[in-house]
Tab-separated table of C-alpha atoms in Angstrom:
chain	number	residue	atom	x	y	z
A	1	MET	CA	-61.550	-97.320	70.758
A	2	THR	CA	-60.565	-97.219	67.108
A	3	THR	CA	-61.834	-99.684	64.519
A	4	PRO	CA	-58.521	-101.636	64.379
A	5	ALA	CA	-58.560	-101.881	68.180
A	6	TRP	CA	-62.071	-103.322	68.191
A	7	ILE	CA	-61.174	-105.836	65.492
A	8	LEU	CA	-58.128	-106.917	67.509
A	9	LEU	CA	-60.369	-107.327	70.555
A	10	PHE	CA	-62.803	-109.464	68.546
A	11	LEU	CA	-59.843	-111.513	67.319
A	12	ALA	CA	-58.660	-112.068	70.888
A	13	VAL	CA	-62.113	-113.050	72.164
A	14	VAL	CA	-62.719	-115.547	69.363
A	15	SER	CA	-59.201	-116.963	69.772
A	16	VAL	CA	-59.808	-117.626	73.459
A	17	LEU	CA	-63.072	-119.382	72.602
A	18	GLN	CA	-61.536	-121.581	69.893
A	19	TRP	CA	-58.509	-122.545	71.996
A	20	TYR	CA	-60.820	-123.371	74.918
A	21	ILE	CA	-62.313	-126.148	72.779
A	22	PRO	CA	-60.051	-129.251	72.803
A	23	GLN	CA	-61.584	-130.841	69.692
A	24	PRO	CA	-63.896	-129.412	67.002
A	25	VAL	CA	-67.501	-129.545	68.104
A	26	ASP	CA	-68.869	-131.919	65.469
A	27	ASP	CA	-67.884	-134.203	62.630
A	28	ASP	CA	-68.698	-131.764	59.829
A	29	THR	CA	-65.583	-129.729	60.593
A	30	ALA	CA	-63.429	-132.771	59.915
A	31	TYR	CA	-65.183	-133.308	56.593
A	32	HIS	CA	-64.527	-129.707	55.547
A	33	PHE	CA	-60.881	-130.000	56.560
A	34	ALA	CA	-60.572	-133.225	54.560
A	35	VAL	CA	-62.107	-131.615	51.468
A	36	GLY	CA	-59.700	-128.707	51.792
A	37	GLN	CA	-56.771	-131.123	51.808
A	38	LEU	CA	-58.175	-132.959	48.780
A	39	ILE	CA	-58.387	-129.648	46.903
A	40	GLY	CA	-54.800	-128.930	47.868
A	41	LYS	CA	-53.736	-132.311	46.482
A	42	TYR	CA	-55.911	-132.646	43.377
A	43	GLY	CA	-57.035	-129.101	42.601
A	44	ILE	CA	-60.671	-128.087	42.205
A	45	LEU	CA	-62.847	-131.179	42.563
A	46	HIS	CA	-65.382	-132.165	39.910
A	47	SER	CA	-66.237	-135.599	41.298
A	48	PHE	CA	-66.001	-137.240	44.702
A	49	PRO	CA	-64.719	-140.827	44.348
A	50	TRP	CA	-64.258	-141.155	48.113
A	51	THR	CA	-68.022	-141.747	48.519
A	52	PRO	CA	-68.930	-143.927	45.507
A	53	PHE	CA	-72.438	-144.727	46.786
A	54	SER	CA	-73.370	-141.070	47.278
A	55	TRP	CA	-75.092	-138.692	44.851
A	56	GLN	CA	-71.931	-136.584	45.122
A	57	PHE	CA	-69.829	-139.320	43.490
A	58	ASP	CA	-70.705	-138.286	39.939
A	59	ASN	CA	-72.725	-135.110	40.611
A	60	TYR	CA	-70.229	-133.339	42.826
A	61	ALA	CA	-70.840	-129.736	43.803
A	62	ASP	CA	-68.623	-128.008	46.328
A	63	LYS	CA	-71.414	-126.099	48.016
A	64	GLU	CA	-68.966	-124.497	50.466
A	65	PHE	CA	-66.149	-123.810	48.010
A	66	LEU	CA	-64.682	-120.674	49.628
A	67	PHE	CA	-64.833	-122.215	53.091
A	68	HIS	CA	-62.863	-125.230	51.892
A	69	LEU	CA	-60.262	-122.973	50.301
A	70	LEU	CA	-59.513	-121.563	53.767
A	71	PHE	CA	-58.311	-125.021	54.825
A	72	VAL	CA	-56.092	-125.635	51.783
A	73	PRO	CA	-52.899	-123.961	53.099
A	74	LEU	CA	-53.406	-125.106	56.703
A	75	GLY	CA	-52.993	-128.868	56.386
A	76	GLY	CA	-49.514	-128.791	57.884
A	77	LEU	CA	-50.926	-127.432	61.139
A	78	GLY	CA	-52.997	-130.559	61.734
A	79	PHE	CA	-56.746	-130.891	61.882
A	80	VAL	CA	-57.385	-129.321	65.291
A	81	THR	CA	-55.125	-126.280	64.898
A	82	ALA	CA	-56.263	-125.648	61.321
A	83	SER	CA	-59.883	-125.738	62.479
A	84	ARG	CA	-59.129	-123.251	65.229
A	85	VAL	CA	-57.455	-120.866	62.793
A	86	VAL	CA	-60.398	-120.991	60.382
A	87	GLY	CA	-62.810	-120.592	63.295
A	88	VAL	CA	-60.954	-117.504	64.490
A	89	VAL	CA	-60.939	-115.955	61.014
A	90	ALA	CA	-64.635	-116.628	60.394
A	91	GLY	CA	-65.752	-115.678	63.908
A	92	THR	CA	-63.804	-112.426	63.841
A	93	LEU	CA	-65.360	-111.680	60.456
A	94	ILE	CA	-68.866	-111.991	61.940
A	95	LEU	CA	-68.205	-109.688	64.896
A	96	SER	CA	-66.312	-107.188	62.738
A	97	THR	CA	-69.105	-107.133	60.163
A	98	LEU	CA	-71.727	-106.473	62.823
A	99	TYR	CA	-69.536	-103.730	64.290
A	100	LEU	CA	-68.924	-102.049	60.920
A	101	VAL	CA	-72.630	-102.086	60.034
A	102	LEU	CA	-73.491	-100.527	63.398
A	103	ARG	CA	-70.693	-97.995	63.037
A	104	SER	CA	-71.957	-96.999	59.594
A	105	GLU	CA	-75.369	-96.440	61.207
A	106	LYS	CA	-73.712	-94.184	63.817
A	107	VAL	CA	-74.770	-96.432	66.682
A	108	VAL	CA	-73.208	-95.419	69.997
A	109	MET	CA	-70.948	-98.097	71.553
A	110	ALA	CA	-71.029	-100.154	68.345
A	111	GLY	CA	-68.181	-102.383	69.548
A	112	VAL	CA	-70.011	-103.324	72.734
A	113	TRP	CA	-73.171	-104.047	70.769
A	114	ALA	CA	-71.160	-106.382	68.518
A	115	LEU	CA	-70.146	-108.441	71.564
A	116	ILE	CA	-73.705	-108.913	72.848
A	117	PRO	CA	-74.450	-112.036	70.723
A	118	LEU	CA	-71.718	-113.799	72.686
A	119	GLY	CA	-73.835	-113.332	75.803
A	120	ALA	CA	-76.208	-116.025	74.515
A	121	SER	CA	-74.530	-119.378	75.129
A	122	ALA	CA	-76.723	-121.204	72.594
A	123	PHE	CA	-75.447	-118.828	69.934
A	124	VAL	CA	-71.873	-119.271	71.152
A	125	TYR	CA	-72.239	-123.028	70.693
A	126	ARG	CA	-73.198	-122.551	67.039
A	127	PHE	CA	-70.641	-119.755	66.666
A	128	ALA	CA	-67.899	-122.118	67.883
A	129	MET	CA	-68.708	-124.700	65.208
A	130	VAL	CA	-66.150	-124.318	62.439
A	131	ARG	CA	-68.570	-124.704	59.580
A	132	PRO	CA	-69.646	-122.731	56.486
A	133	HIS	CA	-72.603	-121.091	58.206
A	134	LEU	CA	-70.100	-118.708	59.806
A	135	LEU	CA	-69.385	-117.115	56.430
A	136	SER	CA	-73.108	-116.986	55.695
A	137	ILE	CA	-73.845	-115.056	58.900
A	138	ALA	CA	-71.364	-112.332	57.950
A	139	LEU	CA	-72.663	-112.208	54.377
A	140	ALA	CA	-76.262	-112.004	55.601
A	141	LEU	CA	-75.528	-109.005	57.831
A	142	ILE	CA	-73.813	-107.133	54.997
A	143	LEU	CA	-76.559	-108.057	52.548
A	144	LEU	CA	-79.354	-106.854	54.832
A	145	TRP	CA	-77.669	-103.494	55.356
A	146	ALA	CA	-76.662	-102.999	51.715
A	147	CYS	CA	-80.121	-103.928	50.465
A	148	ALA	CA	-81.858	-101.543	52.868
A	149	ARG	CA	-79.446	-98.675	52.319
A	150	GLY	CA	-79.246	-99.002	48.557
A	151	ARG	CA	-75.535	-99.807	48.458
A	152	MET	CA	-75.775	-101.593	45.135
A	153	TYR	CA	-72.086	-102.297	44.546
A	154	ILE	CA	-71.706	-103.905	47.954
A	155	LEU	CA	-74.949	-105.817	47.454
A	156	ALA	CA	-73.745	-107.086	44.079
A	157	CYS	CA	-70.431	-108.276	45.543
A	158	VAL	CA	-72.143	-110.133	48.380
A	159	ALA	CA	-74.603	-111.699	45.940
A	160	VAL	CA	-71.740	-112.974	43.779
A	161	ILE	CA	-69.911	-114.415	46.790
A	162	TYR	CA	-72.922	-116.216	48.303
A	163	PRO	CA	-73.094	-119.142	45.793
A	164	LEU	CA	-69.368	-119.678	46.261
A	165	ALA	CA	-69.655	-119.747	50.038
A	166	TYR	CA	-72.900	-121.377	51.164
A	167	VAL	CA	-75.499	-123.849	49.957
A	168	ALA	CA	-78.531	-121.647	50.771
A	169	PHE	CA	-77.197	-119.031	48.376
A	170	TRP	CA	-80.591	-117.724	47.287
A	171	GLN	CA	-82.833	-118.697	50.201
A	172	ILE	CA	-81.124	-116.517	52.842
A	173	PRO	CA	-80.829	-113.504	50.482
A	174	LEU	CA	-84.504	-113.889	49.542
A	175	ILE	CA	-85.546	-113.759	53.203
A	176	LEU	CA	-83.532	-110.578	53.703
A	177	LEU	CA	-84.852	-108.976	50.513
A	178	VAL	CA	-88.442	-109.680	51.571
A	179	ALA	CA	-87.713	-108.223	55.020
A	180	THR	CA	-86.269	-105.069	53.479
A	181	GLU	CA	-89.043	-104.446	50.975
A	182	SER	CA	-91.713	-105.287	53.567
A	183	SER	CA	-90.283	-102.631	55.869
A	184	ARG	CA	-90.444	-100.076	53.044
A	185	TYR	CA	-94.045	-100.974	52.322
A	186	LEU	CA	-95.029	-100.742	55.992
A	187	ALA	CA	-93.211	-97.408	56.296
A	188	ASP	CA	-95.187	-96.047	53.317
A	189	GLU	CA	-92.041	-95.842	51.236
A	190	ARG	CA	-91.853	-96.668	47.569
A	191	LEU	CA	-90.741	-100.220	46.822
A	192	ARG	CA	-87.446	-100.446	44.937
A	193	TRP	CA	-86.664	-102.744	42.051
A	194	LYS	CA	-82.902	-102.207	41.935
A	195	PRO	CA	-82.028	-104.312	45.028
A	196	ALA	CA	-83.969	-107.308	43.704
A	197	VAL	CA	-82.447	-107.060	40.236
A	198	THR	CA	-78.947	-106.517	41.625
A	199	LEU	CA	-79.330	-109.452	43.975
A	200	LEU	CA	-80.596	-111.741	41.233
A	201	ALA	CA	-77.872	-110.702	38.805
A	202	GLY	CA	-75.156	-111.171	41.410
A	203	ILE	CA	-76.383	-114.630	42.385
A	204	VAL	CA	-76.541	-115.681	38.727
A	205	VAL	CA	-72.962	-114.486	38.202
A	206	GLY	CA	-71.842	-116.310	41.352
A	207	VAL	CA	-73.468	-119.539	40.200
A	208	LEU	CA	-71.829	-119.227	36.777
A	209	LEU	CA	-68.437	-118.597	38.393
A	210	HIS	CA	-68.783	-121.673	40.589
A	211	PRO	CA	-66.633	-124.605	39.375
A	212	ASN	CA	-69.615	-126.991	39.647
A	213	THR	CA	-72.419	-124.779	38.329
A	214	THR	CA	-75.021	-127.343	37.250
A	215	ASN	CA	-74.503	-129.662	40.197
A	216	LEU	CA	-74.602	-126.700	42.585
A	217	LEU	CA	-78.198	-126.069	41.552
A	218	GLY	CA	-78.942	-129.748	42.106
A	219	ILE	CA	-77.426	-129.921	45.587
A	220	ASN	CA	-79.185	-126.685	46.555
A	221	TRP	CA	-82.523	-128.214	45.553
A	222	ILE	CA	-81.751	-131.433	47.442
A	223	HIS	CA	-80.894	-129.482	50.582
A	224	MET	CA	-84.103	-127.479	50.425
A	225	THR	CA	-86.580	-130.180	49.400
A	226	ASP	CA	-85.141	-133.507	50.558
A	227	ILE	CA	-82.976	-132.566	53.529
A	228	LEU	CA	-84.926	-129.672	55.040
A	229	PHE	CA	-88.576	-129.993	53.960
A	230	ARG	CA	-88.887	-133.757	53.469
A	231	ASN	CA	-86.373	-135.224	55.909
A	232	ALA	CA	-85.743	-132.781	58.746
A	233	TRP	CA	-89.187	-131.180	58.885
A	234	GLY	CA	-91.191	-133.967	57.309
A	235	GLY	CA	-89.442	-136.863	59.056
A	236	LYS	CA	-89.678	-139.078	55.966
A	237	VAL	CA	-86.193	-140.595	55.966
A	238	GLU	CA	-85.207	-142.878	58.799
A	239	PHE	CA	-81.742	-141.588	59.646
A	240	ASN	CA	-81.397	-138.813	62.184
A	241	LEU	CA	-79.922	-135.744	60.504
A	242	GLY	CA	-78.711	-134.289	63.794
A	243	THR	CA	-80.360	-132.310	66.559
A	244	GLU	CA	-79.676	-129.004	64.810
A	245	PHE	CA	-82.566	-129.772	62.455
A	246	ASP	CA	-84.964	-130.336	65.351
A	247	PRO	CA	-87.171	-127.519	66.672
A	248	PHE	CA	-85.318	-125.481	69.266
A	249	PRO	CA	-86.797	-126.760	72.554
A	250	MET	CA	-88.860	-124.606	74.861
A	251	SER	CA	-86.381	-125.248	77.671
A	252	GLY	CA	-83.648	-123.878	75.409
A	253	TRP	CA	-85.577	-120.661	74.855
A	254	CYS	CA	-85.913	-120.270	78.623
A	255	TYR	CA	-82.342	-121.147	79.578
A	256	TYR	CA	-80.437	-119.564	76.705
A	257	LEU	CA	-82.535	-117.085	74.722
A	258	LEU	CA	-84.856	-115.300	77.142
A	259	VAL	CA	-82.816	-112.088	77.100
A	260	VAL	CA	-82.580	-112.293	73.312
A	261	LEU	CA	-86.361	-112.702	73.084
A	262	PHE	CA	-86.862	-109.595	75.212
A	263	MET	CA	-84.468	-107.692	72.957
A	264	ALA	CA	-86.243	-108.900	69.813
A	265	MET	CA	-89.678	-107.846	71.058
A	266	THR	CA	-88.372	-104.467	72.193
A	267	ALA	CA	-86.716	-103.890	68.826
A	268	LEU	CA	-89.925	-104.783	66.989
A	269	VAL	CA	-91.981	-102.320	69.058
A	270	LEU	CA	-89.475	-99.470	68.702
A	271	SER	CA	-88.870	-100.029	65.001
A	272	TRP	CA	-92.606	-100.141	64.292
A	273	ARG	CA	-93.152	-96.913	66.209
A	274	ASP	CA	-90.426	-95.077	64.287
A	275	ARG	CA	-90.839	-96.809	60.930
A	276	ARG	CA	-91.733	-93.639	59.020
A	277	GLN	CA	-88.548	-91.913	60.179
A	278	ASN	CA	-86.256	-94.838	59.347
A	279	SER	CA	-87.324	-98.140	57.807
A	280	PHE	CA	-83.979	-99.916	58.315
A	281	PRO	CA	-84.621	-100.866	61.976
A	282	LEU	CA	-87.948	-102.366	60.913
A	283	ALA	CA	-86.210	-104.341	58.139
A	284	CYS	CA	-83.847	-105.769	60.752
A	285	ALA	CA	-86.755	-106.526	63.088
A	286	ILE	CA	-88.715	-108.297	60.333
A	287	ALA	CA	-85.635	-110.370	59.460
A	288	THR	CA	-85.362	-111.201	63.159
A	289	VAL	CA	-88.983	-112.382	63.199
A	290	PHE	CA	-88.409	-114.547	60.119
A	291	PHE	CA	-85.350	-116.201	61.637
A	292	GLY	CA	-87.078	-116.534	65.002
A	293	VAL	CA	-89.935	-118.461	63.391
A	294	LEU	CA	-87.434	-120.643	61.527
A	295	THR	CA	-85.614	-121.301	64.818
A	296	LEU	CA	-88.877	-122.587	66.269
A	297	LYS	CA	-88.833	-125.129	63.449
A	298	SER	CA	-85.093	-125.824	63.343
A	299	GLY	CA	-82.451	-124.840	65.882
A	300	ARG	CA	-79.841	-124.221	63.210
A	301	PHE	CA	-81.397	-120.832	62.378
A	302	LEU	CA	-80.640	-119.293	65.760
A	303	GLU	CA	-77.203	-118.285	64.430
A	304	TYR	CA	-79.058	-115.734	62.281
A	305	PHE	CA	-81.757	-114.932	64.822
A	306	VAL	CA	-79.392	-113.737	67.563
A	307	PRO	CA	-77.178	-111.305	65.592
A	308	CYS	CA	-80.214	-109.946	63.723
A	309	THR	CA	-81.852	-109.313	67.096
A	310	VAL	CA	-78.832	-107.365	68.316
A	311	LEU	CA	-78.608	-105.418	65.061
A	312	SER	CA	-82.306	-104.529	65.111
A	313	LEU	CA	-82.282	-103.330	68.726
A	314	ALA	CA	-79.054	-101.369	68.267
A	315	VAL	CA	-80.370	-99.386	65.300
A	316	ALA	CA	-83.835	-99.029	66.859
A	317	THR	CA	-82.391	-97.428	70.009
A	318	ARG	CA	-79.864	-95.240	68.171
A	319	PRO	CA	-82.053	-92.102	68.338
A	320	MET	CA	-81.872	-92.280	72.146
A	321	GLY	CA	-78.138	-91.559	71.957
A	322	THR	CA	-77.374	-93.169	75.326
A	323	LYS	CA	-74.179	-95.084	76.054
A	324	LEU	CA	-75.727	-97.219	78.788
A	325	ILE	CA	-77.953	-99.557	76.794
A	326	ALA	CA	-75.256	-101.734	75.216
A	327	PRO	CA	-73.118	-102.271	78.363
A	328	VAL	CA	-76.208	-103.010	80.450
A	329	LEU	CA	-77.530	-105.545	77.943
A	330	LEU	CA	-74.128	-107.197	77.641
A	331	GLY	CA	-73.877	-107.431	81.426
A	332	VAL	CA	-77.415	-108.796	81.801
A	333	SER	CA	-76.808	-111.363	79.046
A	334	LEU	CA	-73.591	-112.587	80.626
A	335	LEU	CA	-75.142	-112.719	84.106
A	336	TYR	CA	-78.142	-114.663	82.805
A	337	THR	CA	-75.795	-117.108	81.083
A	338	LEU	CA	-73.735	-117.568	84.250
A	339	LEU	CA	-76.885	-118.290	86.249
A	340	LEU	CA	-78.763	-120.549	83.829
A	341	GLY	CA	-76.965	-121.072	80.543
A	342	THR	CA	-73.495	-122.498	81.150
A	343	TYR	CA	-74.237	-125.983	79.809
A	344	PRO	CA	-73.151	-125.236	76.202
A	345	TYR	CA	-69.770	-124.093	77.518
A	346	THR	CA	-69.438	-127.331	79.465
A	347	VAL	CA	-70.081	-129.333	76.304
A	348	LEU	CA	-67.664	-127.227	74.266
A	349	GLY	CA	-64.840	-127.720	76.744
A	350	ALA	CA	-65.298	-131.442	77.470
A	351	LEU	CA	-63.329	-133.831	75.269
A	352	ASP	CA	-65.372	-136.821	76.443
A	353	ALA	CA	-68.485	-135.105	75.044
A	354	LYS	CA	-67.075	-135.416	71.523
A	355	ALA	CA	-68.509	-138.812	70.548
A	356	VAL	CA	-66.664	-138.842	67.230
A	357	TYR	CA	-63.232	-138.264	68.774
A	358	LEU	CA	-60.623	-140.824	67.740
A	359	GLU	CA	-57.785	-141.449	70.163
A	360	PRO	CA	-54.416	-141.077	68.380
A	361	ALA	CA	-53.547	-144.725	69.022
A	362	THR	CA	-56.887	-145.862	67.590
A	363	ALA	CA	-56.477	-143.644	64.549
A	364	GLU	CA	-52.985	-145.011	63.917
A	365	PHE	CA	-54.220	-148.599	64.235
A	366	PHE	CA	-57.047	-147.967	61.760
A	367	ALA	CA	-54.570	-146.504	59.283
A	368	GLN	CA	-52.290	-149.538	59.632
A	369	GLN	CA	-55.065	-152.080	59.169
A	370	ILE	CA	-57.062	-150.494	56.329
A	371	PRO	CA	-55.130	-150.181	53.050
A	372	VAL	CA	-55.360	-147.072	50.892
A	373	GLY	CA	-58.243	-147.350	48.427
A	374	SER	CA	-60.305	-149.692	50.625
A	375	GLN	CA	-64.069	-149.337	50.861
A	376	VAL	CA	-65.228	-149.032	54.482
A	377	PHE	CA	-68.730	-149.813	55.758
A	378	THR	CA	-69.908	-147.692	58.695
A	379	THR	CA	-73.001	-148.134	60.843
A	380	ASN	CA	-73.715	-144.412	60.876
A	381	TRP	CA	-72.779	-141.257	59.000
A	382	ASP	CA	-71.902	-138.783	61.730
A	383	TYR	CA	-68.259	-139.766	62.160
A	384	THR	CA	-67.283	-140.126	58.499
A	385	GLY	CA	-65.530	-136.755	58.472
A	386	ASN	CA	-63.155	-137.798	61.237
A	387	LEU	CA	-62.520	-141.074	59.430
A	388	MET	CA	-61.694	-139.143	56.250
A	389	VAL	CA	-59.075	-137.183	58.201
A	390	THR	CA	-57.710	-140.310	59.892
A	391	LEU	CA	-57.868	-142.516	56.792
A	392	PRO	CA	-57.154	-140.366	53.737
A	393	GLU	CA	-57.723	-141.974	50.336
A	394	ARG	CA	-60.078	-144.613	51.765
A	395	ARG	CA	-63.676	-144.770	50.584
A	396	PHE	CA	-66.833	-144.445	52.647
A	397	LEU	CA	-70.573	-144.759	52.124
A	398	VAL	CA	-71.464	-141.122	52.722
A	399	ALA	CA	-69.855	-137.896	53.848
A	400	ALA	CA	-71.649	-135.191	55.836
A	401	ASP	CA	-75.195	-136.268	54.933
A	402	PRO	CA	-76.951	-139.666	54.562
A	403	THR	CA	-79.616	-138.209	52.287
A	404	LEU	CA	-77.150	-138.161	49.399
A	405	LEU	CA	-76.894	-141.961	49.576
A	406	TYR	CA	-80.687	-142.119	49.586
A	407	LYS	CA	-80.862	-139.885	46.498
A	408	LYS	CA	-78.461	-142.093	44.536
A	409	ASP	CA	-79.891	-145.491	45.485
A	410	PRO	CA	-82.945	-145.644	47.797
A	411	GLN	CA	-82.840	-149.457	47.982
A	412	LEU	CA	-79.191	-149.516	48.978
A	413	TYR	CA	-79.881	-146.805	51.515
A	414	ALA	CA	-82.700	-148.905	52.977
A	415	LEU	CA	-80.367	-151.887	53.240
A	416	TRP	CA	-77.706	-149.769	54.948
A	417	HIS	CA	-80.270	-148.533	57.437
A	418	ARG	CA	-81.710	-152.008	58.027
A	419	LEU	CA	-78.543	-154.086	58.426
A	420	PRO	CA	-77.299	-152.743	61.791
A	421	GLU	CA	-80.805	-153.083	63.241
A	422	SER	CA	-81.950	-156.430	61.852
A	423	ALA	CA	-78.498	-158.114	61.792
A	424	PRO	CA	-79.410	-161.060	59.508
A	425	PRO	CA	-77.166	-164.157	59.512
A	426	ASP	CA	-75.650	-163.205	56.132
A	427	THR	CA	-74.751	-159.660	57.244
A	428	ALA	CA	-71.066	-159.996	56.381
A	429	GLU	CA	-71.766	-161.357	52.905
A	430	LEU	CA	-74.301	-158.609	52.201
A	431	ILE	CA	-71.732	-155.980	53.132
A	432	ARG	CA	-69.099	-157.607	50.935
A	433	ARG	CA	-71.398	-158.031	47.953
A	434	ARG	CA	-73.705	-154.997	48.056
A	435	PHE	CA	-71.309	-152.433	49.495
A	436	ASN	CA	-68.051	-153.852	48.146
A	437	SER	CA	-66.576	-153.394	51.620
A	438	ARG	CA	-63.901	-155.403	53.386
A	439	PHE	CA	-63.871	-153.402	56.606
A	440	VAL	CA	-66.531	-152.311	59.083
A	441	ILE	CA	-66.025	-149.427	61.510
A	442	SER	CA	-68.596	-148.633	64.163
A	443	ARG	CA	-69.015	-146.900	67.454
A	444	ASN	CA	-69.140	-149.504	70.229
A	445	ASP	CA	-72.775	-148.853	71.022
A	446	PRO	CA	-74.835	-151.610	72.714
A	447	LYS	CA	-77.560	-151.209	70.097
A	448	PHE	CA	-75.058	-152.533	67.523
A	449	TRP	CA	-73.977	-155.600	69.529
A	450	PRO	CA	-76.390	-157.965	67.712
A	451	PHE	CA	-74.933	-156.621	64.454
A	452	PHE	CA	-71.413	-157.379	65.695
A	453	ASP	CA	-72.502	-160.883	66.720
A	454	ALA	CA	-73.966	-161.472	63.256
A	455	LEU	CA	-70.667	-160.458	61.666
A	456	THR	CA	-68.642	-162.839	63.810
A	457	THR	CA	-70.739	-165.848	62.758
A	458	ASP	CA	-68.943	-165.621	59.403
A	459	SER	CA	-65.691	-167.597	59.559
A	460	ARG	CA	-63.871	-165.076	57.354
A	461	VAL	CA	-64.580	-162.144	59.670
A	462	LYS	CA	-61.978	-161.028	62.197
A	463	CYS	CA	-62.492	-158.509	64.959
A	464	LEU	CA	-59.387	-156.356	64.615
A	465	LEU	CA	-60.213	-153.890	67.397
A	466	ALA	CA	-62.823	-153.594	70.111
A	467	ASP	CA	-62.416	-150.978	72.820
A	468	LYS	CA	-64.916	-148.940	74.807
A	469	ASN	CA	-65.449	-146.494	71.937
A	470	TRP	CA	-64.727	-148.163	68.598
A	471	VAL	CA	-64.967	-151.514	66.824
A	472	LEU	CA	-63.135	-152.537	63.640
A	473	PHE	CA	-63.890	-155.715	61.702
A	474	GLY	CA	-62.035	-157.176	58.760
A	475	LEU	CA	-64.389	-159.099	56.474
A	476	GLY	CA	-61.711	-161.091	54.692
A	477	ASP	CA	-59.930	-160.866	51.370
A	478	PRO	CA	-62.108	-161.364	48.256
A	479	SER	CA	-59.953	-164.348	47.273
A	480	GLU	CA	-60.799	-166.150	50.501
A	481	GLN	CA	-63.651	-168.618	50.155
């Protein structure tokens, strides 16, 4: 098959996957769609008044600027269709990038190799999430190849793009640079200074080109120190940041990644054996090891671990020249998934598994009851994105991450965390006074029922909606006493 034919096949495969999913996998996609629509309405954002209690309010940095630009022209399609389109574009970009790198390395059956990551259902679950990490995966694959092969112009372009596309704009490139130079050292090659200098210069240019340069550095540091090291890995902040930050469970390795693990170990052995003939396979294998270790600590890194595994094994087996390896591995991966790993597909295809889904009638009722410009109190953070889509121009406590509320006002954050759990008698008044909110939206979770009861003890509070999924309270007009 020709290159255009393979790219069309990748496009078709990713399209089928995205249209199989009835609603975007998680709330972050809704947030990114909402930001794209805000950019379309107001232009490039330099503040974020829709979350006045968040660090982003007056220190805004669009850490996924290019990803948000993809959504700008798609608002007329609606949230779900726009998300599918962006998911298809980004997913096709990943598979095409992997294919083109393998093709440049003269790997036999490069197109089949590029499909192998889709044999791991845990990877497919992350791959189906329409989020900025999709762009980062493609950039990482190009960067690893360009750095190892000395393609300085390509490396410089990728380095410039990274700060405009993803928050970990220097951390991921640093991992790949270390992997590349380590492979050269272990292969008794001379270390090269040009890739490091080119990478650094490109990242600096990208940061300077970013519309929120100074704040971008701040949000990058917050994500690394507060969100990843302190919160997710250190467990210091009370709110759950999502299961993606948890260590990937041992059962997950057995059910979803056993074939990938076998491939990774095989690639490491082969690349080490042949390292003095070609150090690039070893660079890919070392990158795979790095991302594998990170996946042990946090499941969100498996989206790098799996494609790096496939890349490393493909280039490590290239000298064999056989056409059987890729089809056999693809078949084994798919068979293993059919036998043990179908659960992620079940979750992707089930609408009732999307806890943040708002029924159209509920969304319309919320929009009717909550005036534009209103401040809304929520009992959690992981459905704010969907509320931003449903209730444009309303204001919320946080968007996408509770840590940014903590960074702006730790005491207010503590109160927000404590109120739904302790439910003091003056809950409604505290929300009015401390959070300037006249509406409360919550999932109808039994753990919040004491909180709801505390609200209703206030004579000014009205329960405007209570169904099996959602609850909406009106706390009364400020003029009411």
